[in-house]
Amino acid sequence: MPDAIAVEALHKRYGDVQALDGLDLTVEQGAVMGLLGPNGAGKTTVVRILATLLRPDSGSVRVCGVDALREPERVRPLIGLTGQYAAVDEKLTGFENLRMLARLARRGRTESRDRADELLAEFGLADAAGRLVRTYSGGMRRRLDLAAGLIARPEVIFLDEPTTGLDPRSRTAIWKVVADLSAAGTTVLLTTQYLEEADRLAHTVVVVDHGTVIGRGTPQELKDRVGGERLEVRLQDAGQYERAERVIRGVVGDGPCSHDDEGRISVAVAGGAMLMPELARELHAAQVVVADLAVRRPTLDDAFFALTEPGEGSISGADPAPAPPEAEHVTAVTAGRTDQR
Amino acid sequence: MSRTPTAKTARTTKSVKTTTDTKSTSTTKATPVSPAGPAARERDPGGGIAWWFSDAGEMALRNLKHLRRTPDLMMYALIQPVMFILLFRYVLGGAIDVPGDDYGQFLLPGIFVQMVLFGSVAGTAVGVADDMSKGIMDRFRSMPVSRSAVLAGRTFSELARTLVAVVVMIVVGLLVGFRFDGDPLPMAGAFLLLFAFGYAFSWLAALIGMAVSGPEAAQAGGTAWLFPFTFISSVFVPVSSMPGWLRPYAEHSPVTVVVDTLRAWLGGTDAGSAAWQSLAWTVGIATVCAPLAVARYRNK
């Protein structure tokens, strides 16, 4: 079976910025691929090239076996696009938007009306069908935009950060749509900044940074690599770091552990919440003053941190317990990424 | 960290493409993308002329719905022609000597042409610039929609707006005493020429709309040049009253030849060579600007 998406050695430069630097990507037909990366990693550039909106400087792009650079007009009927910003007409109603797009996708008049009604019902917008889109809430617009991307029943759909800026309810609704699409055999390429989202939806994850792939594998492999849950301890006095680390090691074992100059210690653990009472007791007994103690899920920061360690190109079959990295490294990576969360 | 294997994870094992060394590809010089011309890489999708008209019709319908939902914009577009007719007829007209001594009769064909130009250029340039700044253009461009149909739809809907403006100007013209003295056939020809001339300029306006940064710039930059362009012509004053160095341009301005043709055909006289020049300008502007606009839209 041919790959639904096959991208090789993609390069794209905007002035001084190398947006894509030799990116490779393949998505098997019917799979959900998560393209994970921070702002400016090149995710949107990839999507725009795949959607025939942008030409790369070099590289090859095939969608469902069709060369998207030579014959974009043959790719367009096969794809659907939903962007980060709702690409719908504000001054038309929800129904008018979808009917028009169905007509533009070369559907008959009656079929277009039916398809518009069907999608409006499916996305919970039937009641708002006759209202101008400018009166819609952000979540409703995004749902309409997603419906618009599906109007022609595409074989491949590109979702560019479909849930960024959405409230949790709308996000869950979009997640459900993606799961349904996947179950129906549609190939999905989804970009996201959220590890949790990629974990929920994607069969495979590709992590990109600076226009190149820094890791790929299943979400499980990625999480194993990152180390699952992390226990975070913030010390009142950063000087107590060594004593604190000894105590922590004694309780949680030898997971990947890091600390920064401000007295924050982060350690990968399994079943972190259950360890907290014991850890609190031990730290107290060792007279370590703790400002904050928490268990949190791994974030994109953690994934980057794990993947940008020297000598690591792939997360497939990676060592789940890497050596603790240098402190400066942690600080640099964390400081550089905090705005991406 | 173990998780019970689900259908999802089971499925992924086969869909992972292992690439152990991602760096190697970035150093290899990849096949450069062939710089195929727009014609080679952007053939209009199949489906033929019927789908082209369907696409253009849908686009025009969309624009007309916008127009209907912003009645204030339509109002402003109609106030300007009425204002110009009244101001020039009653305020400035008394001081302007024209052949035949009837300024109203001289003025109205000129106002027709000037206002049709302002309306179609401003409307199309702002409309196209507005579309270009919106995400929905990306959606259209990622769909199998005819490239030229998107712009054609815009120019069609502007033609509808021009029609309304011309009807209003005819009514106001009759109220201020303009007499349609021509024979039916030349008069019909005069209005056809008026619409065709405005339509040709809407393709030039589409080019402007794609060149500027946004709708506001289109409003200002799209219409500013129209003041000298329409004033240095026979719209308001006889060209013979202008200084010698300006006259050669004014006499041959496309606006002058079209206005002179309208004056002749609406007043029942012979337009002479102005008629053929008008037609040549109209066809020339459209055949140059329309392909340029479509090519620009494709490459945008």
XYZ file of N, CA and C in Angstrom, chain A residues 80-186:
321
model
N -7.904 17.867 2.501
C -8.692 18.844 3.246
C -7.749 19.570 4.181
N -8.043 20.827 4.453
C -7.132 21.630 5.270
C -7.901 22.372 6.348
N -7.420 22.289 7.564
C -7.979 23.090 8.636
C -6.827 23.768 9.329
N -6.837 25.082 9.290
C -5.694 25.839 9.794
C -5.848 26.233 11.244
N -4.849 26.936 11.691
C -4.815 27.415 13.061
C -5.845 28.534 13.237
N -6.083 29.266 12.139
C -7.077 30.327 12.168
C -8.204 29.912 11.251
N -9.431 30.060 11.754
C -10.576 29.568 11.005
C -10.660 30.234 9.641
N -10.558 29.428 8.591
C -10.616 29.942 7.223
C -12.020 29.791 6.679
N -12.935 30.535 7.270
C -14.318 30.523 6.810
C -14.735 31.968 6.583
N -15.839 32.141 5.859
C -16.276 33.490 5.514
C -17.185 34.031 6.610
N -16.715 35.094 7.248
C -17.429 35.691 8.382
C -18.791 36.258 8.006
N -18.897 36.728 6.763
C -20.121 37.423 6.372
C -21.116 36.489 5.684
N -20.835 35.190 5.740
C -21.822 34.218 5.277
C -22.291 33.421 6.487
N -23.427 32.732 6.325
C -23.877 31.872 7.414
C -23.090 30.565 7.361
N -23.226 29.771 8.418
C -22.550 28.480 8.447
C -22.968 27.617 7.269
N -24.274 27.609 7.002
C -24.784 26.809 5.881
C -24.228 27.324 4.555
N -24.263 28.641 4.372
C -23.790 29.212 3.099
C -22.320 28.889 2.857
N -21.527 28.954 3.927
C -20.110 28.605 3.807
C -19.937 27.188 3.278
N -20.602 26.242 3.934
C -20.390 24.838 3.573
C -20.992 24.511 2.210
N -22.148 25.100 1.911
C -22.752 24.840 0.601
C -21.829 25.361 -0.512
N -21.326 26.581 -0.317
C -20.431 27.161 -1.326
C -19.195 26.278 -1.514
N -18.597 25.849 -0.406
C -17.371 25.057 -0.512
C -17.640 23.706 -1.176
N -18.815 23.133 -0.901
C -19.155 21.863 -1.555
C -19.287 22.071 -3.060
N -19.893 23.183 -3.465
C -20.008 23.492 -4.896
C -18.626 23.688 -5.509
N -17.759 24.397 -4.778
C -16.410 24.639 -5.291
C -15.613 23.333 -5.353
N -16.015 22.365 -4.515
C -15.365 21.055 -4.568
C -16.042 20.174 -5.614
N -16.789 20.820 -6.503
C -17.370 20.141 -7.665
C -18.452 19.134 -7.308
N -19.248 19.478 -6.292
C -20.402 18.640 -5.993
C -21.643 19.261 -6.615
N -22.632 18.435 -6.917
C -23.883 18.929 -7.510
C -24.648 19.828 -6.543
N -25.653 20.543 -7.068
C -26.384 21.509 -6.242
C -27.078 20.850 -5.056
N -27.840 19.785 -5.343
C -28.582 19.118 -4.269
C -27.614 18.458 -3.297
N -26.628 17.789 -3.848
C -25.650 17.104 -3.008
C -24.948 18.105 -2.089
N -24.663 19.286 -2.606
C -23.961 20.308 -1.814
C -24.795 20.750 -0.615
N -26.106 20.958 -0.873
C -26.988 21.361 0.234
C -27.047 20.257 1.290
N -27.200 19.019 0.798
C -27.311 17.887 1.721
C -26.042 17.733 2.547
N -24.906 17.863 1.861
C -23.624 17.694 2.550
C -23.440 18.785 3.612
N -23.848 20.008 3.283
C -23.747 21.109 4.238
C -24.597 20.811 5.474
N -25.839 20.394 5.238
C -26.728 20.079 6.370
C -26.153 18.948 7.221
N -25.658 17.932 6.528
C -25.116 16.754 7.209
C -23.949 17.147 8.125
N -23.033 17.944 7.593
C -21.862 18.331 8.388
C -22.246 19.260 9.537
N -23.190 20.166 9.286
C -23.617 21.074 10.352
C -24.196 20.272 11.509
N -24.993 19.239 11.185
C -25.570 18.399 12.227
C -24.469 17.630 12.955
N -23.562 17.082 12.165
C -22.490 16.264 12.728
C -21.605 17.070 13.694
N -21.427 18.352 13.408
C -20.552 19.174 14.238
C -21.317 20.032 15.245
N -22.582 19.672 15.466
C -23.373 20.374 16.476
C -23.629 21.828 16.138
N -23.735 22.131 14.840
C -23.938 23.517 14.432
C -25.285 23.704 13.732
N -26.137 22.669 13.809
C -27.413 22.739 13.080
C -28.225 23.957 13.525
N -28.222 24.252 14.818
C -29.011 25.378 15.318
C -28.462 26.719 14.850
N -27.159 26.745 14.560
C -26.522 28.002 14.160
C -26.340 28.084 12.650
N -26.946 27.142 11.923
C -26.719 27.047 10.476
C -27.053 28.339 9.746
N -28.116 29.026 10.208
C -28.581 30.214 9.499
C -27.998 31.510 10.036
N -27.077 31.389 11.002
C -26.485 32.613 11.588
C -25.199 32.968 10.869
N -24.919 34.273 10.792
C -23.656 34.705 10.192
C -22.502 34.202 11.057
N -21.439 33.781 10.404
C -20.317 33.186 11.131
C -19.672 34.193 12.084
N -19.786 35.493 11.769
C -19.145 36.455 12.672
C -19.796 36.483 14.053
N -21.000 35.896 14.170
C -21.623 35.814 15.492
C -21.250 34.523 16.223
N -20.461 33.659 15.580
C -20.082 32.377 16.204
C -19.009 32.600 17.273
N -18.967 31.687 18.242
C -17.871 31.700 19.222
C -16.627 31.084 18.574
N -15.489 31.246 19.234
C -14.239 30.699 18.701
C -14.318 29.198 18.453
N -14.915 28.486 19.396
C -15.029 27.031 19.258
C -15.930 26.639 18.097
N -17.026 27.396 17.925
C -17.953 27.096 16.823
C -17.271 27.337 15.476
N -16.510 28.427 15.390
C -15.796 28.725 14.141
C -14.832 27.606 13.792
N -14.116 27.134 14.791
C -13.124 26.100 14.544
C -13.796 24.810 14.098
N -14.969 24.544 14.695
C -15.697 23.342 14.271
C -16.178 23.494 12.831
N -16.642 24.702 12.501
C -17.088 24.944 11.127
C -15.903 24.804 10.171
N -14.764 25.295 10.601
C -13.561 25.220 9.777
C -13.171 23.766 9.530
N -13.298 22.964 10.567
C -12.989 21.542 10.438
C -13.989 20.887 9.479
N -15.259 21.258 9.638
C -16.288 20.741 8.718
C -15.956 21.148 7.281
N -15.493 22.389 7.122
C -15.144 22.883 5.784
C -14.003 22.048 5.190
N -13.065 21.663 6.037
C -11.949 20.846 5.560
C -12.382 19.448 5.125
N -13.541 19.021 5.640
C -14.009 17.658 5.352
C -15.054 17.620 4.263
N -15.365 18.786 3.710
C -16.523 18.908 2.813
C -16.470 17.919 1.660
N -15.286 17.688 1.122
C -15.176 16.835 -0.065
C -14.776 15.404 0.294
N -14.971 15.012 1.548
C -14.555 13.696 2.028
C -13.127 13.382 1.570
N -12.155 14.188 2.030
C -10.783 14.019 1.545
C -10.158 12.721 2.034
N -9.191 12.248 1.267
C -8.465 11.045 1.691
C -7.405 11.381 2.713
N -6.904 12.607 2.620
C -5.876 13.068 3.562
C -6.328 14.406 4.112
N -6.274 14.562 5.435
C -6.615 15.861 5.999
C -5.456 16.391 6.820
N -5.203 17.691 6.652
C -4.144 18.361 7.403
C -4.794 19.236 8.465
N -4.414 19.020 9.707
C -4.955 19.819 10.800
C -3.791 20.578 11.438
N -3.769 21.880 11.213
C -2.663 22.675 11.737
C -3.059 23.268 13.085
N -2.520 22.704 14.138
C -2.838 23.106 15.511
C -4.348 23.291 15.705
N -5.103 22.209 15.525
C -6.559 22.346 15.516
C -7.143 22.764 16.859
N -6.426 22.585 17.947
C -7.036 22.901 19.246
C -6.360 24.058 19.968
N -5.366 24.689 19.330
C -4.692 25.804 19.987
C -5.694 26.914 20.302
N -5.720 27.325 21.561
C -6.607 28.414 21.966
C -8.050 28.009 22.201
N -8.330 26.724 22.200
C -9.713 26.293 22.419
C -9.953 25.922 23.882
N -11.213 26.061 24.300
C -11.549 25.633 25.656
C -11.591 24.108 25.677
N -11.507 23.526 26.889
C -11.392 22.059 26.970
C -12.535 21.308 26.301
N -13.752 21.852 26.353
C -14.883 21.128 25.762
C -14.747 21.065 24.246
N -14.404 22.210 23.635
C -14.227 22.225 22.182
C -13.064 21.338 21.778
N -12.039 21.336 22.616
C -10.875 20.505 22.315
C -11.259 19.030 22.297
N -12.031 18.620 23.290
C -12.466 17.224 23.344
C -13.305 16.888 22.114
N -14.159 17.830 21.704
C -15.008 17.586 20.535
C -14.141 17.371 19.292
N -13.100 18.190 19.147
C -12.218 18.059 17.973
C -11.448 16.742 18.038
N -11.027 16.376 19.217
C -10.328 15.099 19.377
C -11.192 13.942 18.917
N -12.475 14.034 19.272
C -13.390 12.958 18.890
C -13.512 12.879 17.366
N -13.581 14.041 16.724
C -13.678 14.057 15.260
C -12.457 13.386 14.640
N -11.301 13.704 15.159
C -10.072 13.126 14.606
C -10.078 11.610 14.785
N -10.520 11.148 15.954
C -10.581 9.711 16.199
C -11.555 9.038 15.228
N -12.699 9.701 14.987
C -13.691 9.152 14.061
C -13.145 9.092 12.630
N -12.454 10.163 12.242
C -11.873 10.210 10.897
C -10.907 9.059 10.699
N -10.083 8.882 11.709
C -9.080 7.838 11.647
C -9.744 6.468 11.554
N -10.807 6.291 12.345
C -11.518 5.017 12.323
C -12.123 4.769 10.949
N -12.497 5.855 10.268
C -13.103 5.718 8.938
C -12.054 5.561 7.842
N -10.771 5.569 8.215
C -9.733 5.297 7.233
C -9.092 6.521 6.610
N -9.450 7.722 7.095
C -8.830 8.938 6.565
C -7.421 9.078 7.142
